[in-house]
Short mmCIF file of N, CA, C and O in Angstrom, two decimals:
data_model
loop_
_atom_site.label_atom_id
_atom_site.label_comp_id
_atom_site.label_asym_id
_atom_site.label_seq_id
_atom_site.Cartn_x
_atom_site.Cartn_y
_atom_site.Cartn_z
N UNK A 1 -25.03 -22.26 15.89
CA UNK A 1 -26.34 -21.66 15.93
C UNK A 1 -27.33 -22.55 15.18
O UNK A 1 -27.01 -23.07 14.12
N UNK A 2 -28.49 -22.71 15.73
CA UNK A 2 -29.54 -23.52 15.11
C UNK A 2 -30.65 -22.59 14.64
O UNK A 2 -31.16 -21.79 15.41
N UNK A 3 -31.00 -22.71 13.37
CA UNK A 3 -32.12 -21.94 12.82
C UNK A 3 -33.33 -22.86 12.72
O UNK A 3 -33.36 -23.76 11.87
N UNK A 4 -34.30 -22.67 13.61
CA UNK A 4 -35.52 -23.46 13.56
C UNK A 4 -36.47 -22.87 12.51
O UNK A 4 -36.53 -21.66 12.34
N UNK A 5 -37.21 -23.75 11.85
CA UNK A 5 -38.19 -23.26 10.87
C UNK A 5 -39.35 -22.57 11.58
O UNK A 5 -39.59 -22.79 12.77
N UNK A 6 -40.04 -21.75 10.84
CA UNK A 6 -41.20 -21.03 11.37
C UNK A 6 -42.44 -21.93 11.25
O UNK A 6 -42.68 -22.52 10.20
N UNK A 7 -43.19 -22.06 12.33
CA UNK A 7 -44.44 -22.80 12.31
C UNK A 7 -45.56 -21.81 11.99
O UNK A 7 -45.61 -20.71 12.55
N UNK A 8 -46.44 -22.19 11.08
CA UNK A 8 -47.54 -21.30 10.68
C UNK A 8 -48.32 -20.83 11.91
O UNK A 8 -48.59 -21.61 12.82
N UNK A 9 -48.67 -19.55 11.90
CA UNK A 9 -49.38 -18.96 13.03
C UNK A 9 -50.67 -19.70 13.36
O UNK A 9 -50.99 -19.90 14.53
N UNK A 10 -51.41 -20.13 12.34
CA UNK A 10 -52.69 -20.79 12.60
C UNK A 10 -52.49 -22.09 13.37
O UNK A 10 -53.30 -22.45 14.22
N UNK A 11 -51.39 -22.80 13.10
CA UNK A 11 -51.10 -24.06 13.79
C UNK A 11 -50.62 -23.77 15.21
O UNK A 11 -51.08 -24.39 16.16
N UNK A 12 -49.71 -22.82 15.34
CA UNK A 12 -49.22 -22.46 16.67
C UNK A 12 -50.36 -21.95 17.54
O UNK A 12 -50.45 -22.30 18.72
N UNK A 13 -51.25 -21.14 16.98
CA UNK A 13 -52.40 -20.63 17.74
C UNK A 13 -53.32 -21.76 18.16
O UNK A 13 -53.79 -21.79 19.30
N UNK A 14 -53.60 -22.70 17.26
CA UNK A 14 -54.48 -23.82 17.59
C UNK A 14 -53.88 -24.67 18.71
O UNK A 14 -54.58 -25.08 19.64
N UNK A 15 -52.58 -24.90 18.63
CA UNK A 15 -51.92 -25.70 19.67
C UNK A 15 -51.93 -24.98 21.01
O UNK A 15 -52.16 -25.60 22.05
N UNK A 16 -51.71 -23.67 20.98
CA UNK A 16 -51.71 -22.89 22.21
C UNK A 16 -53.11 -22.81 22.81
O UNK A 16 -53.29 -23.04 24.01
N UNK A 17 -54.10 -22.50 21.98
CA UNK A 17 -55.47 -22.34 22.48
C UNK A 17 -56.03 -23.64 23.06
O UNK A 17 -56.76 -23.62 24.04
N UNK A 18 -55.69 -24.76 22.44
CA UNK A 18 -56.19 -26.04 22.91
C UNK A 18 -55.22 -26.75 23.86
O UNK A 18 -55.48 -27.86 24.30
N UNK A 19 -54.08 -26.09 24.12
CA UNK A 19 -53.05 -26.62 25.01
C UNK A 19 -52.62 -28.03 24.59
O UNK A 19 -52.62 -28.97 25.39
N UNK A 20 -52.24 -28.15 23.32
CA UNK A 20 -51.87 -29.44 22.77
C UNK A 20 -50.36 -29.59 22.69
O UNK A 20 -49.65 -28.67 22.29
N UNK A 21 -49.88 -30.77 23.06
CA UNK A 21 -48.50 -31.12 22.80
C UNK A 21 -48.38 -31.47 21.32
O UNK A 21 -49.39 -31.68 20.64
N UNK A 22 -47.18 -31.56 20.83
CA UNK A 22 -46.98 -31.85 19.42
C UNK A 22 -47.63 -33.18 19.03
O UNK A 22 -48.31 -33.26 18.01
N UNK A 23 -47.44 -34.21 19.84
CA UNK A 23 -48.03 -35.52 19.53
C UNK A 23 -49.56 -35.46 19.52
O UNK A 23 -50.20 -36.06 18.66
N UNK A 24 -50.14 -34.73 20.45
CA UNK A 24 -51.59 -34.58 20.49
C UNK A 24 -52.09 -33.80 19.28
O UNK A 24 -53.12 -34.15 18.69
N UNK A 25 -51.37 -32.77 18.92
CA UNK A 25 -51.77 -31.95 17.77
C UNK A 25 -51.73 -32.76 16.49
O UNK A 25 -52.57 -32.59 15.61
N UNK A 26 -50.76 -33.67 16.38
CA UNK A 26 -50.65 -34.50 15.18
C UNK A 26 -51.88 -35.37 14.97
O UNK A 26 -52.15 -35.78 13.85
N UNK A 27 -52.60 -35.63 16.04
CA UNK A 27 -53.78 -36.48 15.94
C UNK A 27 -55.09 -35.71 15.88
O UNK A 27 -56.09 -36.23 15.40
N UNK A 28 -55.11 -34.47 16.37
CA UNK A 28 -56.40 -33.80 16.52
C UNK A 28 -56.61 -32.54 15.68
O UNK A 28 -57.74 -32.06 15.61
N UNK A 29 -55.58 -32.01 15.05
CA UNK A 29 -55.76 -30.81 14.24
C UNK A 29 -56.41 -31.16 12.91
O UNK A 29 -56.49 -32.33 12.53
N UNK A 30 -56.82 -30.13 12.18
CA UNK A 30 -57.40 -30.36 10.85
C UNK A 30 -56.31 -30.89 9.91
O UNK A 30 -55.12 -30.81 10.20
N UNK A 31 -56.75 -31.41 8.78
CA UNK A 31 -55.81 -32.00 7.82
C UNK A 31 -54.71 -31.03 7.41
O UNK A 31 -53.52 -31.36 7.45
N UNK A 32 -55.09 -29.83 7.03
CA UNK A 32 -54.10 -28.84 6.60
C UNK A 32 -53.14 -28.46 7.70
O UNK A 32 -51.94 -28.28 7.46
N UNK A 33 -53.64 -28.35 8.92
CA UNK A 33 -52.78 -28.02 10.05
C UNK A 33 -51.82 -29.17 10.35
O UNK A 33 -50.66 -28.94 10.70
N UNK A 34 -52.29 -30.41 10.22
CA UNK A 34 -51.41 -31.56 10.44
C UNK A 34 -50.30 -31.61 9.40
O UNK A 34 -49.15 -31.94 9.72
N UNK A 35 -50.62 -31.28 8.15
CA UNK A 35 -49.60 -31.26 7.10
C UNK A 35 -48.54 -30.21 7.42
O UNK A 35 -47.33 -30.46 7.29
N UNK A 36 -48.96 -29.04 7.84
CA UNK A 36 -48.02 -27.98 8.21
C UNK A 36 -47.17 -28.41 9.40
O UNK A 36 -45.96 -28.19 9.42
N UNK A 37 -47.77 -29.04 10.39
CA UNK A 37 -47.02 -29.50 11.56
C UNK A 37 -46.01 -30.58 11.15
O UNK A 37 -44.87 -30.58 11.62
N UNK A 38 -46.40 -31.46 10.26
CA UNK A 38 -45.48 -32.50 9.77
C UNK A 38 -44.30 -31.86 9.04
O UNK A 38 -43.15 -32.28 9.23
N UNK A 39 -44.55 -30.84 8.22
CA UNK A 39 -43.47 -30.13 7.53
C UNK A 39 -42.52 -29.50 8.54
O UNK A 39 -41.30 -29.63 8.45
N UNK A 40 -43.10 -28.84 9.54
CA UNK A 40 -42.28 -28.18 10.55
C UNK A 40 -41.44 -29.18 11.32
O UNK A 40 -40.25 -28.96 11.56
N UNK A 41 -42.04 -30.31 11.70
CA UNK A 41 -41.29 -31.34 12.45
C UNK A 41 -40.13 -31.86 11.63
O UNK A 41 -39.03 -32.07 12.16
N UNK A 42 -40.33 -32.07 10.36
CA UNK A 42 -39.28 -32.57 9.48
C UNK A 42 -38.13 -31.55 9.39
O UNK A 42 -36.96 -31.92 9.50
N UNK A 43 -38.48 -30.30 9.18
CA UNK A 43 -37.46 -29.26 9.06
C UNK A 43 -36.74 -29.02 10.39
O UNK A 43 -35.54 -28.77 10.41
N UNK A 44 -37.46 -29.12 11.51
CA UNK A 44 -36.84 -28.97 12.82
C UNK A 44 -35.87 -30.13 13.09
O UNK A 44 -34.77 -29.93 13.64
N UNK A 45 -36.26 -31.34 12.70
CA UNK A 45 -35.37 -32.49 12.85
C UNK A 45 -34.10 -32.32 12.02
O UNK A 45 -32.99 -32.64 12.49
N UNK A 46 -34.24 -31.80 10.81
CA UNK A 46 -33.07 -31.53 9.98
C UNK A 46 -32.15 -30.51 10.63
O UNK A 46 -30.92 -30.65 10.61
N UNK A 47 -32.72 -29.47 11.22
CA UNK A 47 -31.92 -28.44 11.89
C UNK A 47 -31.17 -29.02 13.08
O UNK A 47 -30.00 -28.71 13.30
N UNK A 48 -31.83 -29.88 13.83
CA UNK A 48 -31.19 -30.49 14.99
C UNK A 48 -30.16 -31.53 14.61
O UNK A 48 -29.17 -31.71 15.31
N UNK A 49 -30.38 -32.22 13.50
CA UNK A 49 -29.43 -33.27 13.10
C UNK A 49 -28.06 -32.69 12.75
O UNK A 49 -27.05 -33.37 12.87
N UNK A 50 -28.05 -31.43 12.35
CA UNK A 50 -26.77 -30.79 12.05
C UNK A 50 -25.93 -30.60 13.31
O UNK A 50 -24.70 -30.53 13.23
N UNK A 51 -26.57 -30.55 14.45
CA UNK A 51 -25.87 -30.33 15.72
C UNK A 51 -25.53 -31.65 16.39
O UNK A 51 -24.49 -31.79 17.03
N UNK A 52 -26.41 -32.63 16.24
CA UNK A 52 -26.20 -33.91 16.91
C UNK A 52 -25.34 -34.76 16.08
O UNK A 52 -24.68 -35.36 15.74
#
């Protein structure tokens, strides 16, 4: 079982409303949102590395 980290609602909402892929969001979101996305990506990679 893989436990993915929770992405902050404000970041998920911004990505959904603007229809942004993760790479696009990394370049266009506000500073605080980019930091949260970077944290989430790091934790998600750690979760996946346990399986791969």
